[in-house]
mmCIF file of C-alpha atoms in Angstrom:
data_model
loop_
_atom_site.group_PDB
_atom_site.id
_atom_site.type_symbol
_atom_site.label_atom_id
_atom_site.label_comp_id
_atom_site.label_asym_id
_atom_site.label_seq_id
_atom_site.Cartn_x
_atom_site.Cartn_y
_atom_site.Cartn_z
ATOM 1 C CA MET O 108 3.807 26.213 -0.972
ATOM 2 C CA LYS O 109 4.368 22.834 0.630
ATOM 3 C CA PHE O 110 2.860 19.805 -1.085
ATOM 4 C CA PHE O 111 0.476 19.196 1.808
ATOM 5 C CA ASP O 112 -0.924 22.737 1.745
ATOM 6 C CA ASN O 113 -2.503 22.084 -1.656
ATOM 7 C CA PHE O 114 -5.924 20.714 -0.707
ATOM 8 C CA VAL O 115 -8.927 20.476 -2.996
ATOM 9 C CA PHE O 116 -12.249 20.399 -1.173
ATOM 10 C CA ARG O 117 -15.044 18.376 -2.739
ATOM 11 C CA ASN O 118 -18.786 18.093 -2.576
ATOM 12 C CA LYS O 119 -19.929 15.830 0.270
ATOM 13 C CA ASN O 120 -21.770 13.663 -2.264
ATOM 14 C CA ASP O 121 -18.595 12.839 -4.234
ATOM 15 C CA PRO O 122 -17.586 9.155 -4.317
ATOM 16 C CA LYS O 123 -15.550 8.105 -1.311
ATOM 17 C CA MET O 124 -12.510 5.894 -0.958
ATOM 18 C CA LYS O 125 -13.119 3.193 1.634
ATOM 19 C CA VAL O 126 -10.639 2.888 4.545
ATOM 20 C CA ILE O 127 -10.132 -0.407 6.420
ATOM 21 C CA ASN O 128 -7.861 -0.369 9.476
ATOM 22 C CA LEU O 129 -7.100 -3.991 10.374
ATOM 23 C CA GLY O 130 -5.180 -2.792 13.438
ATOM 24 C CA GLU O 131 -8.477 -1.928 15.106
ATOM 25 C CA THR O 132 -9.216 -5.652 15.418
ATOM 26 C CA ASN O 133 -7.119 -7.737 17.804
ATOM 27 C CA SER O 134 -4.983 -10.185 15.839
ATOM 28 C CA THR O 135 -1.374 -11.279 15.482
ATOM 29 C CA LEU O 136 -1.019 -8.547 12.831
ATOM 30 C CA ASN O 137 -0.556 -6.068 15.674
ATOM 31 C CA ASN O 138 2.350 -8.166 17.040
ATOM 32 C CA TYR O 139 4.158 -7.793 13.717
ATOM 33 C CA VAL O 140 3.452 -4.057 13.603
ATOM 34 C CA ALA O 141 4.753 -3.664 17.172
ATOM 35 C CA GLN O 142 7.997 -5.404 16.175
ATOM 36 C CA LEU O 143 8.346 -3.157 13.107
ATOM 37 C CA ARG O 144 8.093 -0.114 15.365
ATOM 38 C CA ASP O 145 10.378 -1.377 18.157
ATOM 39 C CA ARG O 146 13.701 0.483 17.820
ATOM 40 C CA ILE O 147 15.653 -2.551 19.111
ATOM 41 C CA ILE O 148 13.894 -5.356 17.221
ATOM 42 C CA GLN O 149 13.835 -3.405 13.951
ATOM 43 C CA LYS O 150 17.651 -3.393 13.853
ATOM 44 C CA ASP O 151 17.451 -7.026 12.715
ATOM 45 C CA ARG O 152 16.936 -6.475 8.983
ATOM 46 C CA LEU O 153 15.924 -10.055 8.268
ATOM 47 C CA ARG O 154 13.241 -9.932 10.957
ATOM 48 C CA PHE O 155 12.074 -6.532 9.701
ATOM 49 C CA ARG O 156 11.672 -7.846 6.147
ATOM 50 C CA THR O 157 10.052 -11.069 7.374
ATOM 51 C CA ASN O 158 7.500 -9.137 9.420
ATOM 52 C CA LEU O 159 6.639 -7.042 6.371
ATOM 53 C CA GLU O 160 6.162 -10.234 4.354
ATOM 54 C CA ARG O 161 3.871 -11.636 7.067
ATOM 55 C CA ILE O 162 1.872 -8.407 7.061
ATOM 56 C CA GLY O 163 1.619 -8.576 3.267
ATOM 57 C CA CYS O 164 0.209 -12.108 3.549
ATOM 58 C CA ILE O 165 -2.413 -10.968 6.050
ATOM 59 C CA PHE O 166 -3.519 -8.052 3.881
ATOM 60 C CA GLY O 167 -3.549 -10.270 0.805
ATOM 61 C CA TYR O 168 -5.748 -12.835 2.556
ATOM 62 C CA GLU O 169 -8.196 -10.151 3.747
ATOM 63 C CA ILE O 170 -8.353 -8.620 0.265
ATOM 64 C CA SER O 171 -9.006 -12.071 -1.212
ATOM 65 C CA LYS O 172 -12.293 -12.189 0.721
ATOM 66 C CA THR O 173 -13.579 -9.203 -1.297
ATOM 67 C CA LEU O 174 -12.958 -10.712 -4.753
ATOM 68 C CA ASN O 175 -15.135 -12.712 -7.141
ATOM 69 C CA TYR O 176 -15.249 -16.524 -7.184
ATOM 70 C CA SER O 177 -17.087 -19.248 -9.033
ATOM 71 C CA VAL O 178 -17.400 -22.966 -8.347
ATOM 72 C CA LYS O 179 -15.146 -25.155 -10.471
ATOM 73 C CA GLU O 180 -14.770 -28.914 -10.584
ATOM 74 C CA VAL O 181 -11.418 -30.387 -9.551
ATOM 75 C CA GLU O 182 -10.547 -33.987 -10.228
ATOM 76 C CA THR O 183 -9.066 -35.740 -7.198
ATOM 77 C CA PRO O 184 -7.615 -39.298 -7.088
ATOM 78 C CA LEU O 185 -11.006 -40.476 -5.786
ATOM 79 C CA GLY O 186 -13.572 -38.306 -7.517
ATOM 80 C CA ILE O 187 -14.670 -34.771 -8.362
ATOM 81 C CA ALA O 188 -14.645 -31.897 -5.857
ATOM 82 C CA SER O 189 -16.522 -28.630 -6.361
ATOM 83 C CA VAL O 190 -14.402 -25.714 -5.157
ATOM 84 C CA PRO O 191 -15.045 -21.941 -5.359
ATOM 85 C CA THR O 192 -11.910 -20.459 -6.936
ATOM 86 C CA LEU O 193 -10.836 -16.933 -7.845
ATOM 87 C CA ASP O 194 -12.111 -15.408 -11.103
ATOM 88 C CA ASP O 195 -10.568 -11.923 -10.851
ATOM 89 C CA LYS O 196 -7.231 -11.205 -12.500
ATOM 90 C CA VAL O 197 -4.900 -9.599 -9.936
ATOM 91 C CA VAL O 198 -1.976 -7.250 -10.508
ATOM 92 C CA ALA O 199 0.336 -6.801 -7.506
ATOM 93 C CA SER O 200 2.316 -3.579 -7.525
ATOM 94 C CA THR O 201 4.690 -1.739 -5.227
ATOM 95 C CA ILE O 202 6.770 1.419 -4.960
ATOM 96 C CA LEU O 203 10.482 0.637 -4.831
ATOM 97 C CA ARG O 204 12.283 -0.062 -2.596
ATOM 98 C CA ALA O 205 10.629 -0.179 0.836
ATOM 99 C CA GLY O 206 7.543 -1.946 -0.496
ATOM 100 C CA LEU O 207 9.371 -5.024 -1.816
ATOM 101 C CA PRO O 208 8.973 -7.300 1.267
ATOM 102 C CA LEU O 209 5.306 -6.301 1.571
ATOM 103 C CA HIS O 210 4.890 -7.079 -2.135
ATOM 104 C CA LYS O 211 6.457 -10.506 -1.606
ATOM 105 C CA GLY O 212 3.896 -11.323 1.106
ATOM 106 C CA ILE O 213 0.999 -10.316 -1.156
ATOM 107 C CA LEU O 214 2.416 -12.502 -3.954
ATOM 108 C CA ASP O 215 2.504 -15.455 -1.556
ATOM 109 C CA VAL O 216 -1.306 -15.179 -1.468
ATOM 110 C CA PHE O 217 -1.920 -14.345 -5.131
ATOM 111 C CA ASP O 218 0.634 -16.652 -6.735
ATOM 112 C CA ASP O 219 -0.772 -16.175 -10.255
ATOM 113 C CA ALA O 220 -0.753 -12.375 -10.041
ATOM 114 C CA GLU O 221 0.841 -10.183 -12.661
ATOM 115 C CA ASN O 222 3.275 -7.563 -11.371
ATOM 116 C CA ALA O 223 3.867 -3.829 -11.697
ATOM 117 C CA PHE O 224 6.671 -1.701 -10.239
ATOM 118 C CA ILE O 225 7.175 2.026 -9.719
ATOM 119 C CA ALA O 226 10.484 3.717 -8.883
ATOM 120 C CA ALA O 227 9.508 6.981 -7.192
ATOM 121 C CA TYR O 228 11.049 9.247 -4.584
ATOM 122 C CA ARG O 229 10.740 12.660 -2.974
ATOM 123 C CA LYS O 230 12.678 15.305 -4.912
ATOM 124 C CA TYR O 231 13.184 18.324 -2.676
ATOM 125 C CA ASP O 232 12.789 21.721 -4.311
ATOM 126 C CA LYS O 233 13.451 24.237 -1.519
ATOM 127 C CA GLY O 234 13.513 23.620 2.208
ATOM 128 C CA ASP O 235 10.814 21.091 3.061
ATOM 129 C CA ASP O 236 8.993 21.544 -0.248
ATOM 130 C CA PHE O 237 9.096 18.516 -2.531
ATOM 131 C CA HIS O 238 7.434 16.755 -5.424
ATOM 132 C CA ILE O 239 7.314 13.057 -6.292
ATOM 133 C CA GLN O 240 9.740 12.104 -9.042
ATOM 134 C CA ILE O 241 9.042 8.922 -11.035
ATOM 135 C CA GLU O 242 12.119 7.391 -12.634
ATOM 136 C CA TYR O 243 10.665 4.111 -13.867
ATOM 137 C CA ALA O 244 7.331 2.345 -14.186
ATOM 138 C CA THR O 245 6.393 -1.017 -15.666
ATOM 139 C CA SER O 246 2.956 -2.598 -15.651
ATOM 140 C CA PRO O 247 0.651 -4.914 -17.585
ATOM 141 C CA LEU O 248 -2.623 -3.475 -18.856
ATOM 142 C CA LEU O 249 -4.906 -2.907 -15.858
ATOM 143 C CA GLY O 250 -8.325 -2.526 -17.481
ATOM 144 C CA GLY O 251 -10.848 -4.816 -15.789
ATOM 145 C CA LYS O 252 -8.294 -6.188 -13.315
ATOM 146 C CA ILE O 253 -7.778 -5.900 -9.551
ATOM 147 C CA LEU O 254 -4.795 -3.691 -8.678
ATOM 148 C CA ILE O 255 -3.088 -4.122 -5.295
ATOM 149 C CA LEU O 256 -0.662 -1.224 -4.803
ATOM 150 C CA ALA O 257 1.517 -1.569 -1.707
ATOM 151 C CA ASP O 258 3.913 0.726 0.137
ATOM 152 C CA THR O 259 5.026 0.350 3.745
ATOM 153 C CA MET O 260 4.529 3.975 4.810
ATOM 154 C CA LEU O 261 1.822 6.449 3.838
ATOM 155 C CA ALA O 262 3.118 9.819 5.048
ATOM 156 C CA THR O 263 1.607 12.533 2.811
ATOM 157 C CA GLY O 264 -0.201 10.326 0.301
ATOM 158 C CA ALA O 265 1.755 11.872 -2.582
ATOM 159 C CA SER O 266 3.677 8.775 -3.713
ATOM 160 C CA ILE O 267 0.614 6.526 -3.745
ATOM 161 C CA GLU O 268 -1.457 9.111 -5.612
ATOM 162 C CA VAL O 269 1.225 9.650 -8.274
ATOM 163 C CA ALA O 270 1.846 5.899 -8.603
ATOM 164 C CA TYR O 271 -1.870 5.130 -8.966
ATOM 165 C CA ASN O 272 -2.314 7.822 -11.624
ATOM 166 C CA LYS O 273 0.759 6.609 -13.517
ATOM 167 C CA LEU O 274 -0.348 2.975 -13.495
ATOM 168 C CA SER O 275 -3.870 3.927 -14.583
ATOM 169 C CA GLU O 276 -2.796 5.855 -17.673
ATOM 170 C CA ASP O 277 -3.462 2.910 -19.994
ATOM 171 C CA GLY O 278 -6.669 1.677 -18.380
ATOM 172 C CA LYS O 279 -8.455 1.935 -15.051
ATOM 173 C CA PRO O 280 -8.463 -1.134 -12.786
ATOM 174 C CA LYS O 281 -11.807 -2.663 -11.870
ATOM 175 C CA HIS O 282 -10.891 -2.033 -8.239
ATOM 176 C CA THR O 283 -7.732 -0.787 -6.544
ATOM 177 C CA HIS O 284 -6.582 -1.880 -3.086
ATOM 178 C CA LEU O 285 -3.950 0.390 -1.519
ATOM 179 C CA VAL O 286 -1.967 -1.465 1.160
ATOM 180 C CA CYS O 287 -0.080 0.796 3.586
ATOM 181 C CA PRO O 288 0.579 -0.741 7.036
ATOM 182 C CA ILE O 289 1.579 2.571 8.686
ATOM 183 C CA ALA O 290 -0.334 5.696 7.643
ATOM 184 C CA SER O 291 -0.650 9.243 8.876
ATOM 185 C CA ALA O 292 -4.076 10.734 9.535
ATOM 186 C CA PHE O 293 -3.097 13.557 7.190
ATOM 187 C CA ALA O 294 -2.418 11.159 4.291
ATOM 188 C CA VAL O 295 -5.687 9.307 4.814
ATOM 189 C CA ASP O 296 -7.605 12.599 4.646
ATOM 190 C CA TYR O 297 -5.563 13.700 1.631
ATOM 191 C CA LEU O 298 -6.352 10.551 -0.350
ATOM 192 C CA LYS O 299 -10.031 10.799 0.534
ATOM 193 C CA LYS O 300 -10.048 14.259 -1.062
ATOM 194 C CA HIS O 301 -7.953 13.381 -4.124
ATOM 195 C CA LEU O 302 -8.722 9.764 -5.052
ATOM 196 C CA LEU O 303 -12.426 10.188 -5.511
ATOM 197 C CA SER O 304 -13.661 6.729 -6.336
ATOM 198 C CA ASP O 305 -15.848 4.044 -4.799
ATOM 199 C CA GLU O 306 -13.523 1.585 -6.525
ATOM 200 C CA ILE O 307 -10.507 2.329 -4.310
ATOM 201 C CA THR O 308 -9.965 0.819 -0.846
ATOM 202 C CA LEU O 309 -7.168 1.812 1.519
ATOM 203 C CA TRP O 310 -5.995 -0.969 3.846
ATOM 204 C CA THR O 311 -3.848 -0.073 6.849
ATOM 205 C CA ALA O 312 -2.784 -1.466 10.212
ATOM 206 C CA ALA O 313 -2.208 1.812 12.070
ATOM 207 C CA ILE O 314 -3.107 5.463 11.563
ATOM 208 C CA ASP O 315 -0.752 7.845 13.397
ATOM 209 C CA GLU O 316 -1.941 11.364 14.183
ATOM 210 C CA GLU O 317 1.290 13.374 13.816
ATOM 211 C CA LEU O 318 3.161 14.402 10.662
ATOM 212 C CA THR O 319 6.255 16.584 11.139
ATOM 213 C CA SER O 320 7.248 19.606 9.035
ATOM 214 C CA HIS O 321 9.616 17.214 7.192
ATOM 215 C CA SER O 322 6.615 14.933 6.448
ATOM 216 C CA TYR O 323 7.757 12.128 8.767
ATOM 217 C CA ILE O 324 5.126 10.048 10.553
ATOM 218 C CA VAL O 325 5.196 10.138 14.382
ATOM 219 C CA PRO O 326 5.474 7.710 16.098
ATOM 220 C CA GLY O 327 5.868 5.857 12.792
ATOM 221 C CA LEU O 328 8.822 3.484 12.610
ATOM 222 C CA GLY O 329 11.645 5.354 10.862
ATOM 223 C CA ASP O 330 12.847 4.859 7.284
ATOM 224 C CA ALA O 331 11.385 1.519 6.144
ATOM 225 C CA GLY O 332 13.696 1.256 3.131
ATOM 226 C CA ASP O 333 16.817 1.741 5.220
ATOM 227 C CA LEU O 334 15.592 -0.676 7.886
ATOM 228 C CA ALA O 335 14.853 -3.365 5.315
ATOM 229 C CA PHE O 336 17.854 -2.960 3.007
ATOM 230 C CA GLY O 337 20.448 -0.664 4.627
ATOM 231 C CA GLU O 338 21.170 3.032 4.323
ATOM 232 C CA LYS O 339 21.304 4.618 0.879
ATOM 233 C CA LEU O 340 23.736 7.259 -0.369
#
């Protein structure tokens, strides 16, 4: 049985993960996504990584609007200013290696964030069948904190699901924001059925309809890790 044949159907009243597609609103974000997809422009690795960082900044800024703030007094050279500043503790996380530039962009917004990293990959069993193998995970305690878990591509939803469950073993985050600029419609549906929580939000910039038998997104953009850092053995 292929990974993506294993669906679990839930009651319609179960809690639902929220999905926000920023690509549905006209903004410069779509310019960066177009350049990521362009088979000529994406050959420039520096530009590819830079565009992912820019996209990470945009997602980070939009996520920041959903967090909790309180007014604090700041002493200036001429007086006291009252400024609403962030109260939530943020943990920025990514799945190595393709998510690193995206992670960098998110950190540029949340400069005081703690960090978590997951080394995970598809381990093929037979033919197109695979499972997600985790080789390494490091994270601070997440209880009561905001987790931002980023990966450039969301093909089947398997890596994000496994990473979220692994990170949550020692305490559930107050809220989790999944940041995946390019997603398949299949993966979005899969996560809705498997990550049953009102405290999870999926942020994306494009949802592509096709997923091949090899679990590649079409039109997608290719292998994000290879495009950002070069081909692997």
